Amino acid sequence: MGVKWNTTFDKLPEMAANAERLNGKTVKVGVFDSNHAWLAGIHEYGCTITAKRSKYLTVPIHPDAVGKKAGSFSDLFVFTAASGEKFLAKGEGNSLEFYYWLTASVKIPERSFLRAGHDKYADEVLKKVEMALGQVISGEMSEQQFYDMAGRMLATKIKKYARDLKTPPNSNATILAKGSSNPLVDTGEMIESISWRTD
């Protein structure tokens, strides 16, 4: 007496379906939070800010002035330097403290970190993502896990790029106000807001 059996286990249809579901999907990395997106855009492309409601912009140059309007201080007066530049200051004689620089406009230079960070690290991230593609097709990793892995990796690299960026340097006024010369790092909130989404 003989026993015969025949087992067919064909994963190809499932694998083809898994691969097909990846078609047309994109992972976008950027700053999507509106509270930080406007600031990211200013740094990414640069801009010129011009006084509109008054003659001068009041640019904070003292740590105590950051995030406050000049009207918050009752004892400030206009000080004109020998160069002709104007400041809001307090104190007298040799003990003057400068709180704001008065200027008609401020030019913020382009400091691309999203585009430049992508260009620097995209190939490196893509190689790692391609290595995981087989896990998605075989069903070992879900599509969303795959997208999140790709987005997280690139977002992490762009954050690193932004933190390491040194040029163009901050102006002297900005360095005085925030106490550091790192162009894109102040509170760190904008950089931490770099994230990803799937479309």
PDB file of C-alpha atoms in Angstrom:
ATOM      1  CA  MET A   1       0.000   0.000   0.000  1.00  0.00           C
ATOM      2  CA  GLY A   2       1.372   3.412  -0.919  1.00  0.00           C
ATOM      3  CA  VAL A   3       0.447   6.893   0.205  1.00  0.00           C
ATOM      4  CA  LYS A   4       0.742   9.875  -2.093  1.00  0.00           C
ATOM      5  CA  TRP A   5       0.266  13.505  -1.296  1.00  0.00           C
ATOM      6  CA  ASN A   6       0.727  16.691  -3.156  1.00  0.00           C
ATOM      7  CA  THR A   7       1.005  20.082  -1.434  1.00  0.00           C
ATOM      8  CA  THR A   8       1.020  23.334  -3.320  1.00  0.00           C
ATOM      9  CA  PHE A   9       1.770  26.525  -1.426  1.00  0.00           C
ATOM     10  CA  ASP A  10       2.016  29.392  -3.863  1.00  0.00           C
ATOM     11  CA  LYS A  11       2.817  32.751  -2.260  1.00  0.00           C
ATOM     12  CA  LEU A  12       3.306  34.513  -5.564  1.00  0.00           C
ATOM     13  CA  PRO A  13      -0.231  35.972  -5.783  1.00  0.00           C
ATOM     14  CA  GLU A  14       0.048  37.356  -2.252  1.00  0.00           C
ATOM     15  CA  MET A  15       3.518  38.772  -2.939  1.00  0.00           C
ATOM     16  CA  ALA A  16       2.315  40.354  -6.180  1.00  0.00           C
ATOM     17  CA  ALA A  17      -0.607  41.940  -4.326  1.00  0.00           C
ATOM     18  CA  ASN A  18       1.722  43.274  -1.623  1.00  0.00           C
ATOM     19  CA  ALA A  19       4.002  44.787  -4.246  1.00  0.00           C
ATOM     20  CA  GLU A  20       1.048  46.289  -6.119  1.00  0.00           C
ATOM     21  CA  ARG A  21      -0.212  48.039  -2.979  1.00  0.00           C
ATOM     22  CA  LEU A  22       3.067  50.001  -2.815  1.00  0.00           C
ATOM     23  CA  ASN A  23       2.451  51.526  -6.244  1.00  0.00           C
ATOM     24  CA  GLY A  24       1.532  55.191  -6.277  1.00  0.00           C
ATOM     25  CA  LYS A  25       2.318  55.815  -2.605  1.00  0.00           C
ATOM     26  CA  THR A  26       4.707  58.562  -1.545  1.00  0.00           C
ATOM     27  CA  VAL A  27       6.353  59.452   1.732  1.00  0.00           C
ATOM     28  CA  LYS A  28       6.816  63.181   2.271  1.00  0.00           C
ATOM     29  CA  VAL A  29       9.298  64.544   4.798  1.00  0.00           C
ATOM     30  CA  GLY A  30       9.088  68.138   5.954  1.00  0.00           C
ATOM     31  CA  VAL A  31       7.656  70.558   8.498  1.00  0.00           C
ATOM     32  CA  PHE A  32       3.874  70.129   8.419  1.00  0.00           C
ATOM     33  CA  ASP A  33       2.991  71.793  11.727  1.00  0.00           C
ATOM     34  CA  SER A  34       1.742  75.285  10.866  1.00  0.00           C
ATOM     35  CA  ASN A  35       3.299  76.717  14.042  1.00  0.00           C
ATOM     36  CA  HIS A  36       6.756  75.902  12.663  1.00  0.00           C
ATOM     37  CA  ALA A  37       6.176  75.626   8.892  1.00  0.00           C
ATOM     38  CA  TRP A  38       6.317  79.398   8.334  1.00  0.00           C
ATOM     39  CA  LEU A  39       9.689  79.634  10.104  1.00  0.00           C
ATOM     40  CA  ALA A  40      11.028  76.620   8.218  1.00  0.00           C
ATOM     41  CA  GLY A  41       9.998  78.294   4.954  1.00  0.00           C
ATOM     42  CA  ILE A  42      11.801  81.518   5.874  1.00  0.00           C
ATOM     43  CA  HIS A  43      15.034  79.636   6.595  1.00  0.00           C
ATOM     44  CA  GLU A  44      14.692  77.272   3.640  1.00  0.00           C
ATOM     45  CA  TYR A  45      14.274  80.023   1.028  1.00  0.00           C
ATOM     46  CA  GLY A  46      15.369  83.211   2.801  1.00  0.00           C
ATOM     47  CA  CYS A  47      13.383  86.448   2.791  1.00  0.00           C
ATOM     48  CA  THR A  48      13.512  90.170   3.408  1.00  0.00           C
ATOM     49  CA  ILE A  49      11.325  91.560   6.191  1.00  0.00           C
ATOM     50  CA  THR A  50      10.459  95.236   5.846  1.00  0.00           C
ATOM     51  CA  ALA A  51       8.903  97.612   8.387  1.00  0.00           C
ATOM     52  CA  LYS A  52       5.331  98.435   7.365  1.00  0.00           C
ATOM     53  CA  ARG A  53       3.427  99.843  10.337  1.00  0.00           C
ATOM     54  CA  SER A  54       6.277 101.986  11.628  1.00  0.00           C
ATOM     55  CA  LYS A  55       9.568 103.402  10.426  1.00  0.00           C
ATOM     56  CA  TYR A  56      11.703 100.665  11.982  1.00  0.00           C
ATOM     57  CA  LEU A  57      11.667  97.009  12.843  1.00  0.00           C
ATOM     58  CA  THR A  58      12.697  96.367  16.436  1.00  0.00           C
ATOM     59  CA  VAL A  59      15.151  93.456  16.254  1.00  0.00           C
ATOM     60  CA  PRO A  60      15.949  91.955  19.685  1.00  0.00           C
ATOM     61  CA  ILE A  61      19.677  91.933  20.471  1.00  0.00           C
ATOM     62  CA  HIS A  62      19.446  91.300  24.218  1.00  0.00           C
ATOM     63  CA  PRO A  63      18.364  87.922  25.671  1.00  0.00           C
ATOM     64  CA  ASP A  64      15.739  89.665  27.844  1.00  0.00           C
ATOM     65  CA  ALA A  65      14.161  91.217  24.727  1.00  0.00           C
ATOM     66  CA  VAL A  66      13.623  87.962  22.835  1.00  0.00           C
ATOM     67  CA  GLY A  67       9.921  87.245  22.420  1.00  0.00           C
ATOM     68  CA  LYS A  68       8.905  90.634  23.861  1.00  0.00           C
ATOM     69  CA  LYS A  69       7.719  93.839  22.250  1.00  0.00           C
ATOM     70  CA  ALA A  70       9.724  96.991  22.805  1.00  0.00           C
ATOM     71  CA  GLY A  71       6.667  98.478  24.533  1.00  0.00           C
ATOM     72  CA  SER A  72       7.119  95.906  27.315  1.00  0.00           C
ATOM     73  CA  PHE A  73       9.991  98.037  28.614  1.00  0.00           C
ATOM     74  CA  SER A  74       9.169 101.490  29.984  1.00  0.00           C
ATOM     75  CA  ASP A  75      12.735 102.789  30.302  1.00  0.00           C
ATOM     76  CA  LEU A  76      14.129 102.357  26.767  1.00  0.00           C
ATOM     77  CA  PHE A  77      15.364 105.291  24.691  1.00  0.00           C
ATOM     78  CA  VAL A  78      16.723 105.679  21.162  1.00  0.00           C
ATOM     79  CA  PHE A  79      20.508 105.670  20.984  1.00  0.00           C
ATOM     80  CA  THR A  80      22.198 106.646  17.712  1.00  0.00           C
ATOM     81  CA  ALA A  81      25.688 105.234  17.206  1.00  0.00           C
ATOM     82  CA  ALA A  82      28.491 107.060  15.394  1.00  0.00           C
ATOM     83  CA  SER A  83      27.768 104.816  12.387  1.00  0.00           C
ATOM     84  CA  GLY A  84      24.235 106.176  12.223  1.00  0.00           C
ATOM     85  CA  GLU A  85      22.662 102.915  13.370  1.00  0.00           C
ATOM     86  CA  LYS A  86      19.891 103.264  15.910  1.00  0.00           C
ATOM     87  CA  PHE A  87      19.159 101.149  18.970  1.00  0.00           C
ATOM     88  CA  LEU A  88      16.717 101.014  21.840  1.00  0.00           C
ATOM     89  CA  ALA A  89      18.798 101.009  24.997  1.00  0.00           C
ATOM     90  CA  LYS A  90      18.619 101.654  28.700  1.00  0.00           C
ATOM     91  CA  GLY A  91      21.107 102.800  31.297  1.00  0.00           C
ATOM     92  CA  GLU A  92      23.535 105.668  30.974  1.00  0.00           C
ATOM     93  CA  GLY A  93      27.179 106.441  30.351  1.00  0.00           C
ATOM     94  CA  ASN A  94      29.348 103.331  30.237  1.00  0.00           C
ATOM     95  CA  SER A  95      26.573 101.102  31.574  1.00  0.00           C
ATOM     96  CA  LEU A  96      24.331 101.191  28.496  1.00  0.00           C
ATOM     97  CA  GLU A  97      22.516  97.991  27.615  1.00  0.00           C
ATOM     98  CA  PHE A  98      21.227  97.595  24.070  1.00  0.00           C
ATOM     99  CA  TYR A  99      17.893  95.786  23.766  1.00  0.00           C
ATOM    100  CA  TYR A 100      16.776  96.328  20.163  1.00  0.00           C
ATOM    101  CA  TRP A 101      18.372  97.234  16.879  1.00  0.00           C
ATOM    102  CA  LEU A 102      16.216  99.618  14.832  1.00  0.00           C
ATOM    103  CA  THR A 103      16.315  98.949  11.107  1.00  0.00           C
ATOM    104  CA  ALA A 104      14.035  99.509   8.121  1.00  0.00           C
ATOM    105  CA  SER A 105      14.480  95.935   6.894  1.00  0.00           C
ATOM    106  CA  VAL A 106      16.205  92.653   7.669  1.00  0.00           C
ATOM    107  CA  LYS A 107      17.462  90.176   5.089  1.00  0.00           C
ATOM    108  CA  ILE A 108      17.378  86.563   6.262  1.00  0.00           C
ATOM    109  CA  PRO A 109      19.646  84.492   3.994  1.00  0.00           C
ATOM    110  CA  GLU A 110      18.642  81.174   2.484  1.00  0.00           C
ATOM    111  CA  ARG A 111      19.704  78.284   4.712  1.00  0.00           C
ATOM    112  CA  SER A 112      18.277  75.270   2.938  1.00  0.00           C
ATOM    113  CA  PHE A 113      18.097  72.312   5.291  1.00  0.00           C
ATOM    114  CA  LEU A 114      15.109  70.366   3.943  1.00  0.00           C
ATOM    115  CA  ARG A 115      16.196  70.283   0.286  1.00  0.00           C
ATOM    116  CA  ALA A 116      19.926  70.162   1.036  1.00  0.00           C
ATOM    117  CA  GLY A 117      19.477  67.534   3.766  1.00  0.00           C
ATOM    118  CA  HIS A 118      17.402  65.409   1.386  1.00  0.00           C
ATOM    119  CA  ASP A 119      19.996  65.721  -1.373  1.00  0.00           C
ATOM    120  CA  LYS A 120      22.799  64.706   0.967  1.00  0.00           C
ATOM    121  CA  TYR A 121      21.131  61.660   2.516  1.00  0.00           C
ATOM    122  CA  ALA A 122      18.474  60.433   0.038  1.00  0.00           C
ATOM    123  CA  ASP A 123      20.698  57.813  -1.623  1.00  0.00           C
ATOM    124  CA  GLU A 124      21.882  56.444   1.720  1.00  0.00           C
ATOM    125  CA  VAL A 125      18.307  56.149   3.017  1.00  0.00           C
ATOM    126  CA  LEU A 126      17.067  54.672  -0.279  1.00  0.00           C
ATOM    127  CA  LYS A 127      19.616  51.847  -0.114  1.00  0.00           C
ATOM    128  CA  LYS A 128      18.422  50.894   3.374  1.00  0.00           C
ATOM    129  CA  VAL A 129      14.782  51.146   2.338  1.00  0.00           C
ATOM    130  CA  GLU A 130      15.375  48.915  -0.690  1.00  0.00           C
ATOM    131  CA  MET A 131      16.821  46.251   1.613  1.00  0.00           C
ATOM    132  CA  ALA A 132      13.519  46.171   3.531  1.00  0.00           C
ATOM    133  CA  LEU A 133      11.360  45.985   0.408  1.00  0.00           C
ATOM    134  CA  GLY A 134      11.545  42.190   0.351  1.00  0.00           C
ATOM    135  CA  GLN A 135      10.017  42.049   3.837  1.00  0.00           C
ATOM    136  CA  VAL A 136       6.984  44.001   2.633  1.00  0.00           C
ATOM    137  CA  ILE A 137       6.519  41.840  -0.447  1.00  0.00           C
ATOM    138  CA  SER A 138       6.810  38.652   1.621  1.00  0.00           C
ATOM    139  CA  GLY A 139       4.326  39.981   4.190  1.00  0.00           C
ATOM    140  CA  GLU A 140       6.817  40.196   7.084  1.00  0.00           C
ATOM    141  CA  MET A 141       6.412  43.987   7.283  1.00  0.00           C
ATOM    142  CA  SER A 142       3.230  46.005   6.743  1.00  0.00           C
ATOM    143  CA  GLU A 143       3.064  48.777   4.177  1.00  0.00           C
ATOM    144  CA  GLN A 144       2.638  51.404   6.894  1.00  0.00           C
ATOM    145  CA  GLN A 145       5.619  50.086   8.835  1.00  0.00           C
ATOM    146  CA  PHE A 146       7.627  50.336   5.625  1.00  0.00           C
ATOM    147  CA  TYR A 147       6.513  53.921   4.956  1.00  0.00           C
ATOM    148  CA  ASP A 148       7.151  54.933   8.569  1.00  0.00           C
ATOM    149  CA  MET A 149      10.625  53.389   8.466  1.00  0.00           C
ATOM    150  CA  ALA A 150      11.516  55.351   5.315  1.00  0.00           C
ATOM    151  CA  GLY A 151      10.037  58.611   6.654  1.00  0.00           C
ATOM    152  CA  ARG A 152      11.660  58.270  10.082  1.00  0.00           C
ATOM    153  CA  MET A 153      15.081  57.535   8.605  1.00  0.00           C
ATOM    154  CA  LEU A 154      15.063  60.530   6.258  1.00  0.00           C
ATOM    155  CA  ALA A 155      13.553  62.879   8.870  1.00  0.00           C
ATOM    156  CA  THR A 156      16.298  61.875  11.333  1.00  0.00           C
ATOM    157  CA  LYS A 157      19.007  62.575   8.748  1.00  0.00           C
ATOM    158  CA  ILE A 158      17.524  65.982   7.860  1.00  0.00           C
ATOM    159  CA  LYS A 159      17.359  66.920  11.561  1.00  0.00           C
ATOM    160  CA  LYS A 160      21.041  66.066  11.850  1.00  0.00           C
ATOM    161  CA  TYR A 161      21.829  68.172   8.769  1.00  0.00           C
ATOM    162  CA  ALA A 162      19.923  71.157  10.220  1.00  0.00           C
ATOM    163  CA  ARG A 163      21.707  70.904  13.586  1.00  0.00           C
ATOM    164  CA  ASP A 164      25.121  70.672  11.909  1.00  0.00           C
ATOM    165  CA  LEU A 165      24.522  73.570   9.479  1.00  0.00           C
ATOM    166  CA  LYS A 166      26.952  76.443  10.076  1.00  0.00           C
ATOM    167  CA  THR A 167      26.622  78.690   7.023  1.00  0.00           C
ATOM    168  CA  PRO A 168      25.576  81.329   6.355  1.00  0.00           C
ATOM    169  CA  PRO A 169      26.293  82.317   9.973  1.00  0.00           C
ATOM    170  CA  ASN A 170      23.902  84.292  12.158  1.00  0.00           C
ATOM    171  CA  SER A 171      24.231  88.051  12.203  1.00  0.00           C
ATOM    172  CA  ASN A 172      25.900  89.602  15.248  1.00  0.00           C
ATOM    173  CA  ALA A 173      22.487  90.872  16.386  1.00  0.00           C
ATOM    174  CA  THR A 174      21.023  87.362  16.313  1.00  0.00           C
ATOM    175  CA  ILE A 175      24.006  85.886  18.145  1.00  0.00           C
ATOM    176  CA  LEU A 176      23.630  88.513  20.877  1.00  0.00           C
ATOM    177  CA  ALA A 177      19.911  87.829  21.228  1.00  0.00           C
ATOM    178  CA  LYS A 178      19.960  84.053  21.360  1.00  0.00           C
ATOM    179  CA  GLY A 179      23.393  83.513  22.857  1.00  0.00           C
ATOM    180  CA  SER A 180      24.676  81.069  20.232  1.00  0.00           C
ATOM    181  CA  SER A 181      25.932  81.121  16.653  1.00  0.00           C
ATOM    182  CA  ASN A 182      24.185  77.970  15.397  1.00  0.00           C
ATOM    183  CA  PRO A 183      22.028  79.388  12.564  1.00  0.00           C
ATOM    184  CA  LEU A 184      19.037  77.027  12.789  1.00  0.00           C
ATOM    185  CA  VAL A 185      19.063  76.138  16.486  1.00  0.00           C
ATOM    186  CA  ASP A 186      17.371  78.317  19.071  1.00  0.00           C
ATOM    187  CA  THR A 187      14.771  76.429  21.099  1.00  0.00           C
ATOM    188  CA  GLY A 188      15.108  73.354  18.865  1.00  0.00           C
ATOM    189  CA  GLU A 189      11.337  73.180  18.304  1.00  0.00           C
ATOM    190  CA  MET A 190      11.436  73.823  14.553  1.00  0.00           C
ATOM    191  CA  ILE A 191      13.990  71.072  13.922  1.00  0.00           C
ATOM    192  CA  GLU A 192      12.116  68.623  16.142  1.00  0.00           C
ATOM    193  CA  SER A 193       8.938  69.362  14.152  1.00  0.00           C
ATOM    194  CA  ILE A 194      10.475  67.760  11.024  1.00  0.00           C
ATOM    195  CA  SER A 195       8.258  64.757  10.386  1.00  0.00           C
ATOM    196  CA  TRP A 196       6.792  62.601   7.597  1.00  0.00           C
ATOM    197  CA  ARG A 197       3.446  61.631   6.156  1.00  0.00           C
ATOM    198  CA  THR A 198       2.168  59.151   3.593  1.00  0.00           C
ATOM    199  CA  ASP A 199       0.119  60.229   0.564  1.00  0.00           C
TER     200      ASP A 199
END
